[in-house]
Amino acid sequence: MSENPFDPSQASAPPPPPPPSQDHPSGIVAEQRQWAMFAHLSAILGAVLTSGIGGWGTFLGPLIIWLLKKDTMPFVDDQAKEALNYNITVAIVFFALWVLVFITLGIGFLIAIPAWIVIGIAWLVFTIIAAIKSNDGVAYRYPFTMRLVK
């Protein structure tokens, strides 16, 4: 009896697909890239859940992730510190604008409100860019950031 290549009962199953590759062009494993992304995005979550941009919630998430992962994941250590420093810097600027408002007995609102809007939009944009870059395995550096946590 000859084999019929068109008979489905006689056909052999195709080989299984190869497992997905764990290699990434950056050389950083997926778990580290995801935790680094979470460090940046946790600032947005903190702003939503607490007092908004410039409040304590924006740097609480990056701080927790940094403390948990700094010894085991070098890329997360770097990116969580970067997110932490950036959010502390933004909080300091927001606080300084509040001081300006109080010192000038409210007249400083003319400067503070537009500044808060511009800084808030820039904060959101830079945080999203940082999350995307870190998920790609790129060590992102925020502009205008004081490096307080080393």
GROMACS .gro file of N, CA and C in nm:
model
  450
    1MET      N    1   0.084  -0.116   0.000
    1MET     CA    2   0.000   0.000   0.000
    1MET      C    3   0.089   0.123   0.000
    2SER      N    4   0.064   0.212  -0.091
    2SER     CA    5   0.147   0.332  -0.101
    2SER      C    6   0.086   0.445  -0.019
    3GLU      N    7   0.174   0.535   0.024
    3GLU     CA    8   0.128   0.648   0.104
    3GLU      C    9   0.067   0.753   0.014
    4ASN      N   10  -0.045   0.804   0.056
    4ASN     CA   11  -0.112   0.910  -0.018
    4ASN      C   12  -0.083   1.041   0.058
    5PRO      N   13  -0.010   1.133  -0.003
    5PRO     CA   14   0.024   1.257   0.069
    5PRO      C   15  -0.098   1.346   0.095
    6PHE      N   16  -0.208   1.320   0.026
    6PHE     CA   17  -0.326   1.404   0.044
    6PHE      C   18  -0.426   1.344   0.143
    7ASP      N   19  -0.396   1.226   0.196
    7ASP     CA   20  -0.484   1.162   0.294
    7ASP      C   21  -0.448   1.213   0.433
    8PRO      N   22  -0.541   1.287   0.502
    8PRO     CA   23  -0.508   1.346   0.632
    8PRO      C   24  -0.479   1.243   0.740
    9SER      N   25  -0.528   1.123   0.726
    9SER     CA   26  -0.501   1.023   0.828
    9SER      C   27  -0.358   0.971   0.822
   10GLN      N   28  -0.291   0.990   0.708
   10GLN     CA   29  -0.155   0.942   0.693
   10GLN      C   30  -0.051   1.054   0.706
   11ALA      N   31  -0.097   1.176   0.714
   11ALA     CA   32  -0.003   1.289   0.722
   11ALA      C   33   0.056   1.298   0.863
   12SER      N   34   0.183   1.333   0.869
   12SER     CA   35   0.247   1.351   0.999
   12SER      C   36   0.222   1.493   1.049
   13ALA      N   37   0.221   1.509   1.179
   13ALA     CA   38   0.196   1.640   1.239
   13ALA      C   39   0.316   1.731   1.214
   14PRO      N   40   0.289   1.858   1.189
   14PRO     CA   41   0.402   1.951   1.169
   14PRO      C   42   0.480   1.966   1.298
   15PRO      N   43   0.607   1.999   1.287
   15PRO     CA   44   0.685   2.016   1.409
   15PRO      C   45   0.633   2.134   1.489
   16PRO      N   46   0.645   2.129   1.621
   16PRO     CA   47   0.598   2.242   1.702
   16PRO      C   48   0.685   2.365   1.677
   17PRO      N   49   0.625   2.483   1.695
   17PRO     CA   50   0.704   2.604   1.674
   17PRO      C   51   0.813   2.614   1.780
   18PRO      N   52   0.922   2.682   1.746
   18PRO     CA   53   1.029   2.697   1.845
   18PRO      C   54   0.980   2.783   1.961
   19PRO      N   55   1.035   2.762   2.081
   19PRO     CA   56   0.993   2.846   2.194
   19PRO      C   57   1.036   2.990   2.170
   20PRO      N   58   0.960   3.084   2.225
   20PRO     CA   59   0.999   3.225   2.206
   20PRO      C   60   1.137   3.252   2.265
   21SER      N   61   1.210   3.332   2.196
   21SER     CA   62   1.347   3.364   2.239
   21SER      C   63   1.344   3.458   2.358
   22GLN      N   64   1.429   3.434   2.455
   22GLN     CA   65   1.440   3.521   2.572
   22GLN      C   66   1.543   3.632   2.548
   23ASP      N   67   1.611   3.622   2.434
   23ASP     CA   68   1.713   3.723   2.405
   23ASP      C   69   1.646   3.852   2.359
   24HIS      N   70   1.699   3.962   2.403
   24HIS     CA   71   1.650   4.093   2.362
   24HIS      C   72   1.771   4.171   2.312
   25PRO      N   73   1.753   4.254   2.212
   25PRO     CA   74   1.868   4.329   2.160
   25PRO      C   75   1.945   4.407   2.267
   26SER      N   76   1.875   4.451   2.371
   26SER     CA   77   1.943   4.527   2.476
   26SER      C   78   2.024   4.437   2.569
   27GLY      N   79   1.996   4.306   2.567
   27GLY     CA   80   2.064   4.215   2.657
   27GLY      C   81   2.004   4.211   2.796
   28ILE      N   82   1.893   4.281   2.816
   28ILE     CA   83   1.827   4.287   2.946
   28ILE      C   84   1.704   4.197   2.940
   29VAL      N   85   1.691   4.109   3.036
   29VAL     CA   86   1.580   4.014   3.035
   29VAL      C   87   1.447   4.085   3.055
   30ALA      N   88   1.341   4.021   3.009
   30ALA     CA   89   1.207   4.080   3.010
   30ALA      C   90   1.162   4.119   3.150
   31GLU      N   91   1.193   4.037   3.249
   31GLU     CA   92   1.148   4.068   3.385
   31GLU      C   93   1.207   4.200   3.435
   32GLN      N   94   1.335   4.222   3.408
   32GLN     CA   95   1.397   4.349   3.451
   32GLN      C   96   1.338   4.467   3.376
   33ARG      N   97   1.315   4.450   3.245
   33ARG     CA   98   1.257   4.559   3.167
   33ARG      C   99   1.117   4.593   3.217
   34GLN      N  100   1.039   4.492   3.252
   34GLN     CA  101   0.904   4.518   3.302
   34GLN      C  102   0.906   4.588   3.438
   35TRP      N  103   0.991   4.543   3.529
   35TRP     CA  104   1.000   4.609   3.659
   35TRP      C  105   1.047   4.754   3.645
   36ALA      N  106   1.139   4.778   3.552
   36ALA     CA  107   1.185   4.915   3.528
   36ALA      C  108   1.070   5.001   3.476
   37MET      N  109   0.991   4.944   3.385
   37MET     CA  110   0.875   5.016   3.333
   37MET      C  111   0.776   5.045   3.447
   38PHE      N  112   0.753   4.944   3.533
   38PHE     CA  113   0.662   4.964   3.646
   38PHE      C  114   0.712   5.074   3.740
   39ALA      N  115   0.842   5.085   3.756
   39ALA     CA  116   0.898   5.190   3.842
   39ALA      C  117   0.858   5.328   3.791
   40HIS      N  118   0.864   5.346   3.660
   40HIS     CA  119   0.825   5.475   3.602
   40HIS      C  120   0.673   5.495   3.609
   41LEU      N  121   0.597   5.392   3.571
   41LEU     CA  122   0.451   5.406   3.568
   41LEU      C  123   0.390   5.415   3.708
   42SER      N  124   0.458   5.363   3.808
   42SER     CA  125   0.404   5.371   3.943
   42SER      C  126   0.392   5.516   3.990
   43ALA      N  127   0.470   5.605   3.933
   43ALA     CA  128   0.458   5.747   3.968
   43ALA      C  129   0.324   5.802   3.920
   44ILE      N  130   0.280   5.760   3.802
   44ILE     CA  131   0.150   5.804   3.751
   44ILE      C  132   0.039   5.748   3.839
   45LEU      N  133   0.051   5.621   3.873
   45LEU     CA  134  -0.048   5.560   3.961
   45LEU      C  135  -0.052   5.632   4.096
   46GLY      N  136   0.065   5.666   4.148
   46GLY     CA  137   0.070   5.739   4.275
   46GLY      C  138   0.006   5.876   4.265
   47ALA      N  139   0.022   5.943   4.152
   47ALA     CA  140  -0.040   6.075   4.133
   47ALA      C  141  -0.192   6.062   4.127
   48VAL      N  142  -0.239   5.957   4.062
   48VAL     CA  143  -0.383   5.936   4.050
   48VAL      C  144  -0.445   5.900   4.185
   49LEU      N  145  -0.377   5.816   4.261
   49LEU     CA  146  -0.434   5.765   4.386
   49LEU      C  147  -0.416   5.859   4.505
   50THR      N  148  -0.323   5.952   4.496
   50THR     CA  149  -0.297   6.037   4.613
   50THR      C  150  -0.318   6.184   4.579
   51SER      N  151  -0.223   6.263   4.605
   51SER     CA  152  -0.241   6.408   4.599
   51SER      C  153  -0.206   6.472   4.466
   52GLY      N  154  -0.187   6.396   4.361
   52GLY     CA  155  -0.157   6.454   4.232
   52GLY      C  156  -0.008   6.469   4.209
   53ILE      N  157   0.024   6.533   4.099
   53ILE     CA  158   0.163   6.552   4.059
   53ILE      C  159   0.233   6.641   4.162
   54GLY      N  160   0.353   6.603   4.198
   54GLY     CA  161   0.428   6.679   4.296
   54GLY      C  162   0.402   6.637   4.439
   55GLY      N  163   0.312   6.543   4.458
   55GLY     CA  164   0.279   6.496   4.592
   55GLY      C  165   0.363   6.375   4.629
   56TRP      N  166   0.343   6.328   4.751
   56TRP     CA  167   0.424   6.216   4.802
   56TRP      C  168   0.396   6.087   4.727
   57GLY      N  169   0.279   6.071   4.669
   57GLY     CA  170   0.245   5.946   4.600
   57GLY      C  171   0.325   5.922   4.473
   58THR      N  172   0.376   6.028   4.414
   58THR     CA  173   0.449   6.011   4.288
   58THR      C  174   0.585   5.945   4.307
   59PHE      N  175   0.645   5.962   4.424
   59PHE     CA  176   0.775   5.896   4.442
   59PHE      C  177   0.768   5.776   4.536
   60LEU      N  178   0.651   5.745   4.587
   60LEU     CA  179   0.636   5.629   4.674
   60LEU      C  180   0.652   5.498   4.595
   61GLY      N  181   0.589   5.488   4.478
   61GLY     CA  182   0.600   5.368   4.394
   61GLY      C  183   0.743   5.339   4.350
   62PRO      N  184   0.811   5.438   4.288
   62PRO     CA  185   0.951   5.414   4.251
   62PRO      C  186   1.039   5.379   4.370
   63LEU      N  187   1.012   5.440   4.486
   63LEU     CA  188   1.091   5.410   4.606
   63LEU      C  189   1.072   5.265   4.649
   64ILE      N  190   0.949   5.218   4.651
   64ILE     CA  191   0.922   5.080   4.691
   64ILE      C  192   0.988   4.982   4.594
   65ILE      N  193   0.972   5.006   4.464
   65ILE     CA  194   1.031   4.916   4.365
   65ILE      C  195   1.183   4.918   4.377
   66TRP      N  196   1.241   5.035   4.396
   66TRP     CA  197   1.387   5.044   4.410
   66TRP      C  198   1.434   4.966   4.532
   67LEU      N  199   1.365   4.984   4.646
   67LEU     CA  200   1.406   4.913   4.767
   67LEU      C  201   1.392   4.762   4.753
   68LEU      N  202   1.291   4.715   4.681
   68LEU     CA  203   1.270   4.572   4.665
   68LEU      C  204   1.365   4.507   4.566
   69LYS      N  205   1.402   4.579   4.461
   69LYS     CA  206   1.474   4.516   4.349
   69LYS      C  207   1.618   4.564   4.330
   70LYS      N  208   1.664   4.659   4.409
   70LYS     CA  209   1.796   4.719   4.385
   70LYS      C  210   1.911   4.620   4.395
   71ASP      N  211   1.899   4.520   4.479
   71ASP     CA  212   2.010   4.426   4.498
   71ASP      C  213   2.008   4.310   4.400
   72THR      N  214   1.895   4.285   4.337
   72THR     CA  215   1.884   4.168   4.249
   72THR      C  216   1.875   4.202   4.101
   73MET      N  217   1.835   4.324   4.068
   73MET     CA  218   1.817   4.362   3.928
   73MET      C  219   1.884   4.496   3.900
   74PRO      N  220   2.002   4.495   3.840
   74PRO     CA  221   2.076   4.620   3.819
   74PRO      C  222   2.004   4.722   3.732
   75PHE      N  223   1.936   4.676   3.628
   75PHE     CA  224   1.866   4.770   3.540
   75PHE      C  225   1.750   4.835   3.614
   76VAL      N  226   1.680   4.760   3.695
   76VAL     CA  227   1.570   4.814   3.774
   76VAL      C  228   1.624   4.911   3.879
   77ASP      N  229   1.737   4.878   3.939
   77ASP     CA  230   1.803   4.967   4.034
   77ASP      C  231   1.827   5.104   3.971
   78ASP      N  232   1.883   5.103   3.851
   78ASP     CA  233   1.914   5.228   3.781
   78ASP      C  234   1.788   5.306   3.746
   79GLN      N  235   1.690   5.239   3.687
   79GLN     CA  236   1.571   5.308   3.640
   79GLN      C  237   1.478   5.351   3.754
   80ALA      N  238   1.469   5.272   3.859
   80ALA     CA  239   1.387   5.312   3.973
   80ALA      C  240   1.448   5.433   4.043
   81LYS      N  241   1.582   5.436   4.055
   81LYS     CA  242   1.648   5.555   4.111
   81LYS      C  243   1.623   5.677   4.023
   82GLU      N  244   1.627   5.657   3.893
   82GLU     CA  245   1.603   5.768   3.801
   82GLU      C  246   1.460   5.821   3.819
   83ALA      N  247   1.363   5.731   3.826
   83ALA     CA  248   1.223   5.773   3.845
   83ALA      C  249   1.206   5.840   3.981
   84LEU      N  250   1.270   5.786   4.082
   84LEU     CA  251   1.262   5.844   4.216
   84LEU      C  252   1.321   5.985   4.217
   85ASN      N  253   1.439   6.002   4.161
   85ASN     CA  254   1.503   6.134   4.157
   85ASN      C  255   1.418   6.234   4.079
   86TYR      N  256   1.362   6.192   3.968
   86TYR     CA  257   1.281   6.282   3.886
   86TYR      C  258   1.157   6.328   3.963
   87ASN      N  259   1.090   6.234   4.028
   87ASN     CA  260   0.968   6.270   4.099
   87ASN      C  261   0.996   6.352   4.224
   88ILE      N  262   1.108   6.330   4.288
   88ILE     CA  263   1.148   6.417   4.400
   88ILE      C  264   1.176   6.558   4.349
   89THR      N  265   1.244   6.568   4.235
   89THR     CA  266   1.273   6.699   4.176
   89THR      C  267   1.145   6.774   4.143
   90VAL      N  268   1.049   6.706   4.082
   90VAL     CA  269   0.922   6.770   4.048
   90VAL      C  270   0.848   6.812   4.175
   91ALA      N  271   0.852   6.730   4.279
   91ALA     CA  272   0.787   6.766   4.405
   91ALA      C  273   0.851   6.890   4.466
   92ILE      N  274   0.983   6.901   4.458
   92ILE     CA  275   1.053   7.019   4.511
   92ILE      C  276   1.011   7.145   4.435
   93VAL      N  277   1.000   7.135   4.303
   93VAL     CA  278   0.959   7.250   4.221
   93VAL      C  279   0.816   7.290   4.254
   94PHE      N  280   0.726   7.192   4.268
   94PHE     CA  281   0.588   7.224   4.305
   94PHE      C  282   0.582   7.291   4.442
   95PHE      N  283   0.661   7.240   4.536
   95PHE     CA  284   0.665   7.300   4.669
   95PHE      C  285   0.718   7.443   4.663
   96ALA      N  286   0.823   7.465   4.583
   96ALA     CA  287   0.879   7.600   4.569
   96ALA      C  288   0.776   7.696   4.511
   97LEU      N  289   0.695   7.648   4.419
   97LEU     CA  290   0.590   7.734   4.364
   97LEU      C  291   0.484   7.767   4.469
   98TRP      N  292   0.453   7.671   4.558
   98TRP     CA  293   0.361   7.699   4.667
   98TRP      C  294   0.420   7.804   4.762
   99VAL      N  295   0.547   7.794   4.789
   99VAL     CA  296   0.613   7.893   4.874
   99VAL      C  297   0.603   8.032   4.810
  100LEU      N  298   0.624   8.038   4.679
  100LEU     CA  299   0.610   8.165   4.607
  100LEU      C  300   0.469   8.222   4.623
  101VAL      N  301   0.369   8.138   4.614
  101VAL     CA  302   0.230   8.183   4.629
  101VAL      C  303   0.207   8.240   4.769
  102PHE      N  304   0.258   8.172   4.872
  102PHE     CA  305   0.235   8.219   5.009
  102PHE      C  306   0.315   8.346   5.040
  103ILE      N  307   0.438   8.352   4.991
  103ILE     CA  308   0.521   8.471   5.018
  103ILE      C  309   0.460   8.596   4.955
  104THR      N  310   0.401   8.579   4.838
  104THR     CA  311   0.345   8.694   4.766
  104THR      C  312   0.197   8.715   4.798
  105LEU      N  313   0.148   8.646   4.900
  105LEU     CA  314   0.009   8.659   4.944
  105LEU      C  315  -0.091   8.633   4.830
  106GLY      N  316  -0.060   8.535   4.750
  106GLY     CA  317  -0.152   8.493   4.644
  106GLY      C  318  -0.120   8.545   4.506
  107ILE      N  319  -0.042   8.650   4.497
  107ILE     CA  320  -0.010   8.706   4.365
  107ILE      C  321   0.075   8.607   4.284
  108GLY      N  322   0.149   8.524   4.353
  108GLY     CA  323   0.232   8.423   4.286
  108GLY      C  324   0.153   8.321   4.207
  109PHE      N  325   0.020   8.316   4.231
  109PHE     CA  326  -0.062   8.225   4.150
  109PHE      C  327  -0.053   8.258   4.002
  110LEU      N  328  -0.027   8.386   3.970
  110LEU     CA  329  -0.014   8.427   3.830
  110LEU      C  330   0.101   8.354   3.761
  111ILE      N  331   0.202   8.320   3.838
  111ILE     CA  332   0.316   8.244   3.784
  111ILE      C  333   0.298   8.095   3.809
  112ALA      N  334   0.249   8.062   3.928
  112ALA     CA  335   0.244   7.922   3.970
  112ALA      C  336   0.146   7.838   3.887
  113ILE      N  337   0.028   7.889   3.861
  113ILE     CA  338  -0.072   7.809   3.790
  113ILE      C  339  -0.025   7.771   3.649
  114PRO      N  340   0.021   7.867   3.567
  114PRO     CA  341   0.073   7.825   3.435
  114PRO      C  342   0.193   7.732   3.446
  115ALA      N  343   0.279   7.757   3.545
  115ALA     CA  344   0.396   7.670   3.564
  115ALA      C  345   0.354   7.529   3.602
  116TRP      N  346   0.256   7.516   3.693
  116TRP     CA  347   0.207   7.384   3.731
  116TRP      C  348   0.150   7.309   3.612
  117ILE      N  349   0.079   7.379   3.526
  117ILE     CA  350   0.020   7.315   3.408
  117ILE      C  351   0.130   7.265   3.314
  118VAL      N  352   0.226   7.352   3.284
  118VAL     CA  353   0.334   7.313   3.193
  118VAL      C  354   0.418   7.200   3.253
  119ILE      N  355   0.453   7.213   3.379
  119ILE     CA  356   0.534   7.109   3.446
  119ILE      C  357   0.456   6.978   3.453
  120GLY      N  358   0.327   6.986   3.482
  120GLY     CA  359   0.244   6.866   3.490
  120GLY      C  360   0.237   6.791   3.357
  121ILE      N  361   0.219   6.864   3.248
  121ILE     CA  362   0.216   6.801   3.116
  121ILE      C  363   0.352   6.741   3.082
  122ALA      N  364   0.458   6.817   3.108
  122ALA     CA  365   0.594   6.766   3.081
  122ALA      C  366   0.622   6.643   3.166
  123TRP      N  367   0.580   6.646   3.294
  123TRP     CA  368   0.600   6.531   3.383
  123TRP      C  369   0.534   6.406   3.326
  124LEU      N  370   0.410   6.421   3.280
  124LEU     CA  371   0.337   6.307   3.225
  124LEU      C  372   0.405   6.254   3.098
  125VAL      N  373   0.442   6.343   3.009
  125VAL     CA  374   0.506   6.303   2.883
  125VAL      C  375   0.639   6.234   2.910
  126PHE      N  376   0.723   6.294   2.993
  126PHE     CA  377   0.854   6.234   3.021
  126PHE      C  378   0.841   6.100   3.094
  127THR      N  379   0.741   6.087   3.181
  127THR     CA  380   0.721   5.961   3.251
  127THR      C  381   0.679   5.851   3.155
  128ILE      N  382   0.592   5.883   3.061
  128ILE     CA  383   0.550   5.783   2.962
  128ILE      C  384   0.665   5.746   2.871
  129ILE      N  385   0.743   5.844   2.828
  129ILE     CA  386   0.861   5.816   2.744
  129ILE      C  387   0.958   5.726   2.820
  130ALA      N  388   0.982   5.755   2.947
  130ALA     CA  389   1.074   5.675   3.028
  130ALA      C  390   1.024   5.531   3.041
  131ALA      N  391   0.893   5.514   3.060
  131ALA     CA  392   0.837   5.379   3.072
  131ALA      C  393   0.856   5.301   2.942
  132ILE      N  394   0.831   5.365   2.830
  132ILE     CA  395   0.847   5.298   2.700
  132ILE      C  396   0.993   5.263   2.675
  133LYS      N  397   1.082   5.359   2.700
  133LYS     CA  398   1.226   5.334   2.677
  133LYS      C  399   1.278   5.223   2.768
  134SER      N  400   1.239   5.225   2.895
  134SER     CA  401   1.289   5.122   2.985
  134SER      C  402   1.234   4.984   2.949
  135ASN      N  403   1.112   4.979   2.897
  135ASN     CA  404   1.058   4.851   2.851
  135ASN      C  405   1.131   4.802   2.726
  136ASP      N  406   1.193   4.894   2.654
  136ASP     CA  407   1.276   4.857   2.539
  136ASP      C  408   1.419   4.823   2.580
  137GLY      N  409   1.450   4.836   2.707
  137GLY     CA  410   1.584   4.805   2.755
  137GLY      C  411   1.682   4.920   2.747
  138VAL      N  412   1.630   5.040   2.729
  138VAL     CA  413   1.714   5.160   2.719
  138VAL      C  414   1.712   5.232   2.854
  139ALA      N  415   1.828   5.261   2.907
  139ALA     CA  416   1.837   5.335   3.033
  139ALA      C  417   1.803   5.481   3.006
  140TYR      N  418   1.685   5.523   3.047
  140TYR     CA  419   1.637   5.659   3.020
  140TYR      C  420   1.685   5.755   3.127
  141ARG      N  421   1.719   5.876   3.084
  141ARG     CA  422   1.759   5.983   3.176
  141ARG      C  423   1.663   6.100   3.158
  142TYR      N  424   1.593   6.134   3.266
  142TYR     CA  425   1.502   6.248   3.262
  142TYR      C  426   1.581   6.378   3.253
  143PRO      N  427   1.529   6.475   3.178
  143PRO     CA  428   1.598   6.606   3.177
  143PRO      C  429   1.566   6.684   3.304
  144PHE      N  430   1.651   6.776   3.339
  144PHE     CA  431   1.632   6.869   3.451
  144PHE      C  432   1.610   6.796   3.584
  145THR      N  433   1.684   6.690   3.607
  145THR     CA  434   1.665   6.610   3.728
  145THR      C  435   1.784   6.623   3.821
  146MET      N  436   1.755   6.650   3.948
  146MET     CA  437   1.862   6.648   4.049
  146MET      C  438   1.883   6.502   4.090
  147ARG      N  439   2.005   6.456   4.086
  147ARG     CA  440   2.035   6.318   4.122
  147ARG      C  441   2.062   6.312   4.272
  148LEU      N  442   1.956   6.302   4.351
  148LEU     CA  443   1.967   6.302   4.497
  148LEU      C  444   1.995   6.162   4.552
  149VAL      N  445   1.929   6.061   4.494
  149VAL     CA  446   1.949   5.922   4.536
  149VAL      C  447   2.052   5.863   4.442
  150LYS      N  448   2.164   5.817   4.499
  150LYS     CA  449   2.271   5.766   4.414
  150LYS      C  450   2.288   5.619   4.428
   0.00000   0.00000   0.00000
